[in-house]
Coordinates of C-alpha atoms in Angstrom, one line a residue:
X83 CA -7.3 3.8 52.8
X84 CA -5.2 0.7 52.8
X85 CA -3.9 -1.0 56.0
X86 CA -0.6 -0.5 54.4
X87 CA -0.6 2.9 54.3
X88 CA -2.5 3.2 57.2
X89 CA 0.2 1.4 59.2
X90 CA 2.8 3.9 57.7
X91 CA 0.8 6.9 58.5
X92 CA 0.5 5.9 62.1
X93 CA 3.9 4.2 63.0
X94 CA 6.2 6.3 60.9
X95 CA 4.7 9.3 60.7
X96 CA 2.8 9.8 63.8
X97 CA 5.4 7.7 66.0
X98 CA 2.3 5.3 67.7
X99 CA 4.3 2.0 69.2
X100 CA 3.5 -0.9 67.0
X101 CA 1.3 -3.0 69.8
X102 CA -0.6 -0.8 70.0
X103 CA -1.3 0.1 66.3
X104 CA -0.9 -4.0 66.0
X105 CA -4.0 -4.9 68.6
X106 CA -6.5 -1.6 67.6
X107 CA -5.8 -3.2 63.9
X108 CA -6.1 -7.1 64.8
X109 CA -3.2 -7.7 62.9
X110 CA 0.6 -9.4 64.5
X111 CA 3.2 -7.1 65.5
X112 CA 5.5 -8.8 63.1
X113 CA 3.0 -8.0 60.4
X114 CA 2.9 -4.3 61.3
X115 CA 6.6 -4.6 61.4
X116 CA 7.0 -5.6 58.0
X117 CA 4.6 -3.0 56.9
X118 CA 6.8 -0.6 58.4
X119 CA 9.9 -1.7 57.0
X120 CA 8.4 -2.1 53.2
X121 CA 8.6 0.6 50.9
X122 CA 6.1 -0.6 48.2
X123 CA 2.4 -1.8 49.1
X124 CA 2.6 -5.5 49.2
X125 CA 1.3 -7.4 46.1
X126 CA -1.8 -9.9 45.7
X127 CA -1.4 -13.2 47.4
X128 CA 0.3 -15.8 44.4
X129 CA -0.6 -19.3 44.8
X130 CA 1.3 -21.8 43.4
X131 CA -1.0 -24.3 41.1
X132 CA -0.2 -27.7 40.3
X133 CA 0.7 -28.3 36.6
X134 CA 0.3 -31.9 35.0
X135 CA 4.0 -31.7 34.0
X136 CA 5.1 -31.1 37.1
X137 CA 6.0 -35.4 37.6
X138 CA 7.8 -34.6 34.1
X139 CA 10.5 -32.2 34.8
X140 CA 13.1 -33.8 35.2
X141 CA 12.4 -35.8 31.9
X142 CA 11.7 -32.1 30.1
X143 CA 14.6 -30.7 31.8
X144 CA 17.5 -34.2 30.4
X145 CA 15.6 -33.4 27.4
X146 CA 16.7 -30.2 26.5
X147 CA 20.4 -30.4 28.2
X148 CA 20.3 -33.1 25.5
X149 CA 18.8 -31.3 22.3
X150 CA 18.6 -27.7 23.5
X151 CA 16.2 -26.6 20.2
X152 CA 13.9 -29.5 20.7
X153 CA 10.6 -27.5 20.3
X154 CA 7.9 -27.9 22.7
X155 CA 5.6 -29.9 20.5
X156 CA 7.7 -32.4 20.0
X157 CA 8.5 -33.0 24.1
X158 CA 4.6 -33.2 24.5
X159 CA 4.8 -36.1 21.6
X160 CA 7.4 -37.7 23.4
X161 CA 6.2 -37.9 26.7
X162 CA 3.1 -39.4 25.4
X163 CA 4.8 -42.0 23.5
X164 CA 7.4 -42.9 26.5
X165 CA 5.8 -42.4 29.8
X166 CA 2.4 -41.7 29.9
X167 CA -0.1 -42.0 26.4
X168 CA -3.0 -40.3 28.2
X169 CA -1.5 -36.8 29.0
X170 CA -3.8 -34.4 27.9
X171 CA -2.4 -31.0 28.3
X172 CA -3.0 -27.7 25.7
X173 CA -0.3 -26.6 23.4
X174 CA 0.0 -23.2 25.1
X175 CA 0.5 -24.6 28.7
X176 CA 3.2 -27.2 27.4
X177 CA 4.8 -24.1 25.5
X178 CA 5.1 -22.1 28.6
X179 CA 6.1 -24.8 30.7
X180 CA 9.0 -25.6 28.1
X181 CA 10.4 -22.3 28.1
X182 CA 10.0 -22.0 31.8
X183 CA 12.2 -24.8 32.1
X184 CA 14.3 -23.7 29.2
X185 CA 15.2 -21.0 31.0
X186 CA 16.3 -22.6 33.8
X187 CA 18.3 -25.8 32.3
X188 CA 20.1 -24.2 29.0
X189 CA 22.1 -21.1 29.7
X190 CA 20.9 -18.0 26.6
X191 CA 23.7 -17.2 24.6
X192 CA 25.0 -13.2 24.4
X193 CA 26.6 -12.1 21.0
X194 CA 28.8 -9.6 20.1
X195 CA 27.6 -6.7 17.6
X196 CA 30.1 -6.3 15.0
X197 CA 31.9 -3.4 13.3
X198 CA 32.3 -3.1 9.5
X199 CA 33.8 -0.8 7.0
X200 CA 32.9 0.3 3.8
X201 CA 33.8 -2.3 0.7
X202 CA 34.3 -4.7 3.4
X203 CA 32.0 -7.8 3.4
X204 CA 28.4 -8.4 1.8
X205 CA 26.0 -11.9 3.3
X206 CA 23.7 -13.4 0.7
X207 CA 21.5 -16.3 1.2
X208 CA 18.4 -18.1 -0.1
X209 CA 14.6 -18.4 1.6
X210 CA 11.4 -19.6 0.5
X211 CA 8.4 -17.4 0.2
X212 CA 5.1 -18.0 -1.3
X213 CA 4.0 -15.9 -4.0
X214 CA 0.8 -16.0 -7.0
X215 CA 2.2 -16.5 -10.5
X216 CA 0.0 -16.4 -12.8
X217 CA -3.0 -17.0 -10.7
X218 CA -0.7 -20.1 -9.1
X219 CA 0.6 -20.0 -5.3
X220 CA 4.2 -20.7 -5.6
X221 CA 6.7 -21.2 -3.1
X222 CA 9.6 -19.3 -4.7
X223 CA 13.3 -19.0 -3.4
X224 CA 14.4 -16.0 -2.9
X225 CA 17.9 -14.9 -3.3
X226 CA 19.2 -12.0 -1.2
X227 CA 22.5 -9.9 -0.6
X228 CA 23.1 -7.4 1.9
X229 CA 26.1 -5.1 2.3
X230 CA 27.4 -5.0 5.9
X231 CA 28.1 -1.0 6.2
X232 CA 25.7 0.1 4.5
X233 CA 22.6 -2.1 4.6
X234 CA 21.9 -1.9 1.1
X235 CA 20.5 -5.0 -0.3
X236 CA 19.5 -6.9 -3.3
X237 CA 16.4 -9.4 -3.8
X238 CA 15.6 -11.1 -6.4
X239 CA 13.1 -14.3 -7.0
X240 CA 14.0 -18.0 -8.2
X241 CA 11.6 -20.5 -8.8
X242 CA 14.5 -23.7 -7.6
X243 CA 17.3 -22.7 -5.7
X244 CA 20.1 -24.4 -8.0
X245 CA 23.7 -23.1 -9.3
X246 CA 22.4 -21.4 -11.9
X247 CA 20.1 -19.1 -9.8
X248 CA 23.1 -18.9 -7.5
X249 CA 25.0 -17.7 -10.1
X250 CA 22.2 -15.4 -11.5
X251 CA 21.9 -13.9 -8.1
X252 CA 25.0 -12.8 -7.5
X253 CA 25.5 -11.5 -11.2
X254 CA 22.2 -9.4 -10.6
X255 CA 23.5 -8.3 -7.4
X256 CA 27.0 -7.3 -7.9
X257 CA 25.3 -5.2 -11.3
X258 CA 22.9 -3.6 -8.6
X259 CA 25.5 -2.6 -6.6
X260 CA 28.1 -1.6 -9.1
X261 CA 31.2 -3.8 -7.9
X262 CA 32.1 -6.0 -5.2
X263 CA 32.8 -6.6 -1.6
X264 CA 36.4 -7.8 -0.5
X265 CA 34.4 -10.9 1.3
X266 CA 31.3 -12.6 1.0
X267 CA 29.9 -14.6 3.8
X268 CA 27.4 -17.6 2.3
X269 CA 26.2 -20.8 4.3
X270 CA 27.0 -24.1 3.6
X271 CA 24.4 -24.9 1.0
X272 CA 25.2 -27.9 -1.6
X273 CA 25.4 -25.1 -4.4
X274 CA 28.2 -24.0 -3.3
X275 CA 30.1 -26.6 -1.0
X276 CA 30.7 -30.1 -1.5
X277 CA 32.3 -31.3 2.0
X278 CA 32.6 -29.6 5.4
X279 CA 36.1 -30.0 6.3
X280 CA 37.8 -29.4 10.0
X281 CA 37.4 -25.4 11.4
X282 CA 36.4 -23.2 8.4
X283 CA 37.9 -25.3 5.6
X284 CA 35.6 -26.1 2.7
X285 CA 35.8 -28.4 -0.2
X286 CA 34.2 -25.9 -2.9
X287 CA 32.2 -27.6 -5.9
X288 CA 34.3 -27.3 -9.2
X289 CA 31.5 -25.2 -10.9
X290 CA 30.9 -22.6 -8.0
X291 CA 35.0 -22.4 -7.4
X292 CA 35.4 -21.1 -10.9
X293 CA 32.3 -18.7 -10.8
X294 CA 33.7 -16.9 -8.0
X295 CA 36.8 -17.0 -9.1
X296 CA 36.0 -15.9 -12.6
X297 CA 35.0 -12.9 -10.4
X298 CA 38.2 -12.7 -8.2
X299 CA 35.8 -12.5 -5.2
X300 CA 36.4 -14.3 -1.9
X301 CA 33.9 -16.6 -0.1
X302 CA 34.3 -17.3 3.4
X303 CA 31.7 -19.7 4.8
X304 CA 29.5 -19.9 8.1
X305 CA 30.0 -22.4 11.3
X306 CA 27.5 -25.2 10.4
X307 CA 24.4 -24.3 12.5
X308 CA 25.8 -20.6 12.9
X309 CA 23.5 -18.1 11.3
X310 CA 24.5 -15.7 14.1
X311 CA 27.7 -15.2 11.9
X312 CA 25.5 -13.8 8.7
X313 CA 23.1 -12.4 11.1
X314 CA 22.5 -9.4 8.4
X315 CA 20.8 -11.6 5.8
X316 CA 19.2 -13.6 8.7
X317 CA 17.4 -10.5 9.2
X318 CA 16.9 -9.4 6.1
X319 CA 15.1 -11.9 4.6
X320 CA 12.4 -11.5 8.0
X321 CA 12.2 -8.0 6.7
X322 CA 11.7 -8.8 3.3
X323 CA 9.2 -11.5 3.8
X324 CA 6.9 -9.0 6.1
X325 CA 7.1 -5.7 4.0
X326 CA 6.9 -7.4 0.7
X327 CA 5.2 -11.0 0.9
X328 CA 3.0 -10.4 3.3
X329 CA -0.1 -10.4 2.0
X330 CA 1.1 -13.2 0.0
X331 CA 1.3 -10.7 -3.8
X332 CA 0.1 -11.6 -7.0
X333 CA 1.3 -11.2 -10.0
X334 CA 1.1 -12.3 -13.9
X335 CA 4.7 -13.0 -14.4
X336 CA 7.8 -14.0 -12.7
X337 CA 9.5 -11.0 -14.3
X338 CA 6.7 -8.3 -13.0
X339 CA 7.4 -9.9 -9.7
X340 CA 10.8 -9.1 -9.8
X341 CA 11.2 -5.4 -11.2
X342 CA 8.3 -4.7 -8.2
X343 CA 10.9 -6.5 -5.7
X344 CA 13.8 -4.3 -7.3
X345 CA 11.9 -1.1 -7.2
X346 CA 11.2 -2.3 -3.3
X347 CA 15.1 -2.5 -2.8
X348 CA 15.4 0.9 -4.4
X349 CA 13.2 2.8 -1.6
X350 CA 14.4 1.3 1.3
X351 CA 17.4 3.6 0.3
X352 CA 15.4 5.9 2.3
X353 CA 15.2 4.4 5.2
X354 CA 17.4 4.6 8.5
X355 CA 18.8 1.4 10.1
X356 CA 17.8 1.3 14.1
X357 CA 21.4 1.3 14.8
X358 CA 22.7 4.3 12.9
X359 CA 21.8 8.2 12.3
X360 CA 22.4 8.2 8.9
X361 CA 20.1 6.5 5.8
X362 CA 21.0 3.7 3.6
X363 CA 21.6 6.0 0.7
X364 CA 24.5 8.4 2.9
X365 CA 26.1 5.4 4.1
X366 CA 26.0 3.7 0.5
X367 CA 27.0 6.5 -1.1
X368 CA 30.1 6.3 1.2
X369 CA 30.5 2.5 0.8
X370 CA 30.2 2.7 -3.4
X371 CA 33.8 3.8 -4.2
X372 CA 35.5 0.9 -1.6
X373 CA 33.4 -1.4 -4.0
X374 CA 36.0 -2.7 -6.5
X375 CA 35.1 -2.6 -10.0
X376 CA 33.5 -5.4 -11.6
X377 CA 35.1 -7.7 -14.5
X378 CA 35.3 -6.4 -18.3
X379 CA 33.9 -10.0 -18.5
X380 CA 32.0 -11.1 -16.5
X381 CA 31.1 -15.1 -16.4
X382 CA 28.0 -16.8 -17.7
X383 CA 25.3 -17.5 -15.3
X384 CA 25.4 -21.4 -16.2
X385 CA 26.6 -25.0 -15.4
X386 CA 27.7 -27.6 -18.3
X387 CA 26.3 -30.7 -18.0
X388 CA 27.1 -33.9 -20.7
X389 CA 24.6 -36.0 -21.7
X390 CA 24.4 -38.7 -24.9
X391 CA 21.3 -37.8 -27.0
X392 CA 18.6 -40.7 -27.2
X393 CA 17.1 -42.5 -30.3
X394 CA 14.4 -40.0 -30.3
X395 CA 16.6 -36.9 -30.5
X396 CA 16.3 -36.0 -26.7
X397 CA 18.8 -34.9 -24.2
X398 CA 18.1 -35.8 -20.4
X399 CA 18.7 -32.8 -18.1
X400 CA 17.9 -32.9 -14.4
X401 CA 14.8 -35.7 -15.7
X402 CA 13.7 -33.3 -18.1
X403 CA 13.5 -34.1 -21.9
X404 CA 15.0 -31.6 -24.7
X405 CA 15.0 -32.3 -28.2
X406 CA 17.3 -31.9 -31.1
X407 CA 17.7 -31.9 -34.2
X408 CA 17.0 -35.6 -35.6
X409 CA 20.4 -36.1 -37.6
X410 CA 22.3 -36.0 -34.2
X411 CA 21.0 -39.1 -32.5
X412 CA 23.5 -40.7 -30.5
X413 CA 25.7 -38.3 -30.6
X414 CA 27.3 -36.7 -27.4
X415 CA 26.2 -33.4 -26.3
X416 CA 27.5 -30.7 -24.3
X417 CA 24.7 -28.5 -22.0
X418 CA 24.8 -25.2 -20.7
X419 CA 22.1 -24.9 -17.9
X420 CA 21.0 -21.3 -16.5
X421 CA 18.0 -20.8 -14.5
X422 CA 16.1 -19.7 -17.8
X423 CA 17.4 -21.5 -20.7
X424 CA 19.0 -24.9 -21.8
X425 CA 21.4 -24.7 -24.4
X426 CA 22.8 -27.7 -26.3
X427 CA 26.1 -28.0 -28.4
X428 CA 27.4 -31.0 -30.4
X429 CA 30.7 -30.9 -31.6
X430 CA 31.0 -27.4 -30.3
X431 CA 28.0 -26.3 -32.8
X432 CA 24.8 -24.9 -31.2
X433 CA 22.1 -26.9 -32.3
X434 CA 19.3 -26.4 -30.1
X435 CA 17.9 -23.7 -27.5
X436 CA 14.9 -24.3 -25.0
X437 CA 13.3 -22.7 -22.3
X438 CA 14.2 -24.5 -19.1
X439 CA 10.8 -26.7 -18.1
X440 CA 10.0 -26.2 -13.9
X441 CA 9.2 -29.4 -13.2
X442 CA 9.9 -33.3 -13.3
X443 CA 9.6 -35.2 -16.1
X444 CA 8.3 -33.0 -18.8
X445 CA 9.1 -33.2 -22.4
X446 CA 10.3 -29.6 -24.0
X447 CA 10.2 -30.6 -28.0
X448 CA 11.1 -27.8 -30.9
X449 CA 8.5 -29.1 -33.7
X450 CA 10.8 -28.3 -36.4
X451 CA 13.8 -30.8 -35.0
X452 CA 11.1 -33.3 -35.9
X453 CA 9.9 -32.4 -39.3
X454 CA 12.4 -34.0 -41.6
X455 CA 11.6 -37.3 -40.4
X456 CA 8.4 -36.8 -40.1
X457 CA 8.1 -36.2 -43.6
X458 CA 10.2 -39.4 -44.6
X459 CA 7.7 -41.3 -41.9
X460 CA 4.8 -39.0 -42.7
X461 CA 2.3 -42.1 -41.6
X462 CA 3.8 -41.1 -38.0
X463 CA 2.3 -38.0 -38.0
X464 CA -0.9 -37.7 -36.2
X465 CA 0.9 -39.4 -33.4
X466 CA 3.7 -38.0 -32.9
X467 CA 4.7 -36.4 -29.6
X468 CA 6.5 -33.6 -32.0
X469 CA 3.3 -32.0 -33.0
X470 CA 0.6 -33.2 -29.8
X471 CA -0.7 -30.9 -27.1
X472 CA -0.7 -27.7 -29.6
X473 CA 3.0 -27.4 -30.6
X474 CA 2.1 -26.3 -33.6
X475 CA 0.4 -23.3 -34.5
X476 CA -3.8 -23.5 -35.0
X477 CA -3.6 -22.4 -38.8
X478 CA -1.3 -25.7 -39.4
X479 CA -3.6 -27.7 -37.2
X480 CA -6.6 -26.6 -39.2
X481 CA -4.6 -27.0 -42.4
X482 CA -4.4 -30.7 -41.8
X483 CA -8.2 -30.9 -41.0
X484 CA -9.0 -29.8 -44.5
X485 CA -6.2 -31.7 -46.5
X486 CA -8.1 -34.6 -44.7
X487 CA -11.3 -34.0 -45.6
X488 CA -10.1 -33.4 -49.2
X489 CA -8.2 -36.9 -48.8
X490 CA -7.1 -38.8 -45.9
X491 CA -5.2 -41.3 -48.0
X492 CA -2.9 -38.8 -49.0
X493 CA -3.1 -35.7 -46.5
X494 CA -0.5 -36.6 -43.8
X495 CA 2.1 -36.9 -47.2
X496 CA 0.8 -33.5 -48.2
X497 CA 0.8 -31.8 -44.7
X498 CA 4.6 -32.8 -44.0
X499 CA 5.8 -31.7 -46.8
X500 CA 4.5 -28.1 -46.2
X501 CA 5.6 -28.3 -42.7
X502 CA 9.1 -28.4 -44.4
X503 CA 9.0 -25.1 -45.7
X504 CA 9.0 -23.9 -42.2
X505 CA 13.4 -25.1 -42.2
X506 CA 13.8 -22.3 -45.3
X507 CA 11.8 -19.8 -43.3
X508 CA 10.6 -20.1 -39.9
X509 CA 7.1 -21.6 -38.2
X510 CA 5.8 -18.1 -37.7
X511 CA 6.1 -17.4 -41.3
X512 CA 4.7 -20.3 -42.6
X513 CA 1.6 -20.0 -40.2
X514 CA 0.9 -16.7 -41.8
X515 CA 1.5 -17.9 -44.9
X516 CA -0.7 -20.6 -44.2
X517 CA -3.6 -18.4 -43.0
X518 CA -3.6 -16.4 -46.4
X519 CA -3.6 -19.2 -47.6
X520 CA -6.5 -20.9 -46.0
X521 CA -9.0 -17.5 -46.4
X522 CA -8.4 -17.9 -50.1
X523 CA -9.6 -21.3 -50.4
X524 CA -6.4 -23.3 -52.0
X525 CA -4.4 -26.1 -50.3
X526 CA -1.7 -26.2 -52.7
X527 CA 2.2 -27.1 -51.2
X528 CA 3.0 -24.9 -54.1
X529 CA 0.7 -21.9 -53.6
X530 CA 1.4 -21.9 -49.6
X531 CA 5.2 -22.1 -51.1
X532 CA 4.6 -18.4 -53.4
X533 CA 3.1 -16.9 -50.5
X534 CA 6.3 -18.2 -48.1
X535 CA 8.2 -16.9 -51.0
X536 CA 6.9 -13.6 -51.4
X537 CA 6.4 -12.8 -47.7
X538 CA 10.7 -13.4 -47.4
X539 CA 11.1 -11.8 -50.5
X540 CA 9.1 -8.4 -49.9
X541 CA 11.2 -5.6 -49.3
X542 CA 10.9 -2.2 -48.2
X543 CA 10.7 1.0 -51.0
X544 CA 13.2 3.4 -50.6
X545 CA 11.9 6.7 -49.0
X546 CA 12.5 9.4 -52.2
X547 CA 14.9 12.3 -50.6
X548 CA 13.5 15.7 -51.6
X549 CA 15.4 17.6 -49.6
X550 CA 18.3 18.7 -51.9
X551 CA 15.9 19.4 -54.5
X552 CA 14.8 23.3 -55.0
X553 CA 10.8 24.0 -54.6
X554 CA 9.4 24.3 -58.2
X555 CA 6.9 27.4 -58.9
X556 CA 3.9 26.9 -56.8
X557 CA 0.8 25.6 -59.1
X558 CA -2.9 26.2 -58.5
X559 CA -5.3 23.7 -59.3
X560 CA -8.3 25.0 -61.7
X561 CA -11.4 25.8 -60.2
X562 CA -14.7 23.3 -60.5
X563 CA -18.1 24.5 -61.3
X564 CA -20.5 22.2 -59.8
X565 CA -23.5 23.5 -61.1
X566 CA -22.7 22.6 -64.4
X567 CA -23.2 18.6 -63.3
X568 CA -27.0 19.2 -62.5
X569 CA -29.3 16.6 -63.6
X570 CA -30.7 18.8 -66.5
X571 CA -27.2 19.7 -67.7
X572 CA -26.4 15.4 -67.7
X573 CA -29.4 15.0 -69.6
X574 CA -28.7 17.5 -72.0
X575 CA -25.3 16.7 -72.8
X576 CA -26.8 13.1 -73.0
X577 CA -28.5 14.4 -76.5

């Protein structure tokens, strides 16, 4: 039995005087006093140990009155540079130091939970997540909107976080959804904002203005620093990264990625938010009609850009190369950048169409822009960027090898002058053409230009239509004696 109890049992229950219990116990009266007057069993002894950053804290403490979200790390780093450059203390132990001093110097801050109603606002925002494309670890941006009532969301995955996979976003979001909120609430990312201006004035960029517009929806922006006021999509995108990207997923395709992250936004229709008693698909299903309906037109996904194309028929786009047609060299060209494709006008014709490249400083060159002066320069031809690192098709490749060993004087002449029988056509139909070609042995222009010829040419028979036609009388074919071609039959027949 413990003295504490003990002490109880005797003073308060049994009534003994507390000397007495005090001397038969060798303990002070006062201590059997307090005993008495406790209601819980006193706790272990606690013993204050010195900490190394004890001489620091008033330092620590200016510190953070200063920079309240200065992490722990860096105070360590700092002390060791200013005061003392032999402090050796563990990461954990400065961590819990900072935060007990956190605690006591910068005051937490309470927030209010908010109230929304259906159709009223949506919060989308961009984070980075890592993902395997392709057997490549990627850090990909993702691009996420949330609906306040409801907490139905939208993800989708970006490989830059630009205005075009802004735009792309929202477009695949507001489809998802099936109209649009009366506000969206966005952070002040370059995308969208150019300036910060006094209170909650914003100086919108001239591309991201008309989007929205284009759209009639209304963008209200976050305090700088503030991601309490879009707390939704804060919170989201923690969800998002732990149920989905974590373990980090693999997949062939960007694409594949995506349809698996939109078939993830799908179930969570199922699920109920911790703060109501309904699911995401009762509350959406209320929320859908306040959505207002989207646009008969909705805008493109894109930027335009200008740029002057170079001497060697490139455009310069974010330092990526794009080539055009030859003939238009030095002419001025308009873009139209999306997060997939590059599209280049000149004089409002469309002249060229690319994928858009991912990185910095890559060439993205159409073979075929290059082929007319090729074939005027055909000398140019084993060197030229137009047709290096397998641009063209192996059948062409290995039709040069041959005209060469046939003759080299001649075979570059030869070789660009069937390459220009890919502008009547196209380069996939002059690679099968070529292949025919090649497994019959000839490495005639003209022959390779019959087969282009008749492979453009062919044309499908018309299906004959016997349906308004009445069945003729059914026929039987005569019956075969096989015995009659036996060997000795043949042979007599022979005579």
């Amino acid at each position: 039995m413990q003295t504490w109890e003990l002490i109880r049992l005797r003073c308060v229950r049994d009534g003994e005087p507390i000397k007495r219990v005090a001397r038969e116990l060798g303990l002070a009266p006062n201590t059997v006093r307090k005993y008495v007057r406790d209601l819980s069993p006193p706790g272990p002894p606690r013993y204050e140990r010195a900490n190394r950053l004890d001489p620091f804290a008033e330092v620590i403490d200016s510190l953070l009155r200063a920079e309240p979200r200065i992490t722990a790390k860096r105070i360590g780093t700092l002390l060791r540079e200013r005061y003392d450059e032999d402090l050796r203390i563990s990461p954990s132990t400065l961590r819990k130091y900072v935060a007990a001093c956190r605690m006591r110097t910068v005051a937490p801050e309470a927030f209010v939970r908010a109230l929304y109603q259906p159709g009223d606002q949506a919060q989308f925002d961009f984070s980075p997540m890592r993902a395997v494309i392709g057997g490549v670890d990627l850090e990909l941006d993702i691009f996420a909107m949330r609906l306040s009532y409801s907490a139905h969301f939208f993800a989708r995955a970006f490989l830059r976080c630009d205005r075009p996979a802004l735009f792309a976003g929202l477009l695949g979001a507001l489809r998802y959804f099936g109209g649009l909120p009366n506000v969206a609430v966005f952070d002040n990312a370059k995308t969208a904002i150019t300036k910060v201006l006094r209170g909650r004035r914003r100086e919108q960029n001239a591309e991201f203005s008309a989007f929205c517009g284009a759209l009639a929806l209304e963008v209200v922006f976050a305090a700088p620093a503030k991601g309490n006021e879009k707390g939704g999509v804060e919170g989201l995108m923690g969800y998002i990264e732990d149920n989905f990207f974590r373990p980090i997923p693999s997949f062939d395709r960007l694409a594949d990625l995506n349809a698996t992250l939109e078939r993830f936004c799908t179930a969570e229709l199922r699920r109920i938010p911790s703060t109501q008693t309904e699911s995401v698909a009762e509350l959406f299903a209320r929320e859908r009609p306040h959505l207002r309906p989207l646009p008969e037109r909705l805008p493109d996904p894109c930027i335009r850009t200008y740029a002057r194309v170079n001497k060697f028929a490139e455009v310069t786009v974010e330092t990526n190369r794009y080539s055009v047609p030859t003939r238009l060299v030095h002419r001025h060209a308009t873009i139209e950048l999306s997060d997939e494709r590059v599209v280049i006008f000149v004089d409002g014709e469309r002249v060229a169409e690319h994928r858009r490249a991912q990185g910095k400083r890559q060439a993205v060159i159409d073979p075929l822009h290059y082929v007319e002066l090729i074939a005027r320069k055909h000398r140019s031809a084993t060197r030229a960027l137009a047709f290096a690192g397998e641009r063209l098709p192996k059948p062409l490749m290995r039709l040069y090898d041959r005209l060469a060993e046939r003759d080299e004087a001649t075979a570059t002449k030869t070789w660009t002058a069937i390459l220009r029988l890919a502008l009547q056509s196209s380069l996939e139909a002059l690679t099968v053409a070529t292949e025919v070609a090649l497994a019959r042995g000839t490495l005639d222009p003209e022959a390779i230009a019959l087969l282009l010829r008749q492979r453009d040419q062919r044309v499908a028979l018309p299906v004959l239509d016997l349906g308004d036609h009445a069945p003729g009388p059914a026929r039987r074919a005569q019956d075969i004696d096989l015995a009659a071609y036996t060997i000795a039959n043949l042979v007599e027949c022979a005579r």
